Amino acid sequence: NGDGDINILDAVRVINIILGNATAKPVAGPAGPVWVDMGDLQVLTDGQTAVPIRAQFDGAVAGLQLTLTYDPALISLGEVLPSVHLDGMTIEQHASDGTLRLLVYSIDGRTIQASSLGTLLNLPVELIGRTSGDIAISQVVFADPQAQSVPVTMLNSSVKVSAAPAAFALMANSPNPFNPSTQIAYDVPQQ
């Protein structure tokens, strides 16, 4: 597309040209920005621990590119698990030296619909050892059906992966003394 970067925008443009869907003049894409959020760790029905990556936007997008960073000495990543929002989409992933690159696109011109903040994909994670580590989104590119970049607003761009507590624990309140409110942290060893 002439912006100097090779990314999902170029892939969607090439697919549009091959399918005969390329337009000389872009038409309206999503009305506003895409809201992207990394949710808290979840235990999936198969017992895997995963980080949900959620998005919300008006209209449709034709592809997305995510770059995530992590410490491979602390965290192991599994194969991305798509949600129903990505039915019919192709997902490619490549991890190397603490960087995971994800591409989501369709070779037949399908689009992704996500009008409310919903999970697009789950990223299985496994903690190596008993320490903790962070996973962060370092780059996000969304392409509309005309291969134009969609503005992205990040809600939460990183998640801490840590081992579950070994036992129940109730911590002291903070601040103490307090007026009119306080916070009390606690640990539970299961979901």
PDB file of C-alpha atoms in Angstrom, residues 4 32 50 75 81 85 108 140 143 159 171 183 187:
ATOM      1  CA  GLY A   4       6.807   1.418   3.853  1.00  0.00           C
ATOM      2  CA  GLY A  32     -14.626   4.223  15.321  1.00  0.00           C
ATOM      3  CA  ALA A  50      -5.102 -18.942  28.680  1.00  0.00           C
ATOM      4  CA  ILE A  75       6.495 -18.549  29.982  1.00  0.00           C
ATOM      5  CA  LEU A  81      -7.424 -20.959  20.116  1.00  0.00           C
ATOM      6  CA  HIS A  85     -15.859 -14.542  15.940  1.00  0.00           C
ATOM      7  CA  ASP A 108     -12.014 -15.737   0.598  1.00  0.00           C
ATOM      8  CA  VAL A 140      -1.580  -4.175  16.819  1.00  0.00           C
ATOM      9  CA  ALA A 143      -7.339  -3.825   8.491  1.00  0.00           C
ATOM     10  CA  VAL A 159      -0.967  -9.523  31.718  1.00  0.00           C
ATOM     11  CA  MET A 171      -3.996 -10.170  53.836  1.00  0.00           C
ATOM     12  CA  GLN A 183      -9.078  -2.878  50.303  1.00  0.00           C
ATOM     13  CA  ASP A 187      -5.563 -15.680  47.747  1.00  0.00           C
TER      14      ASP A 187
END
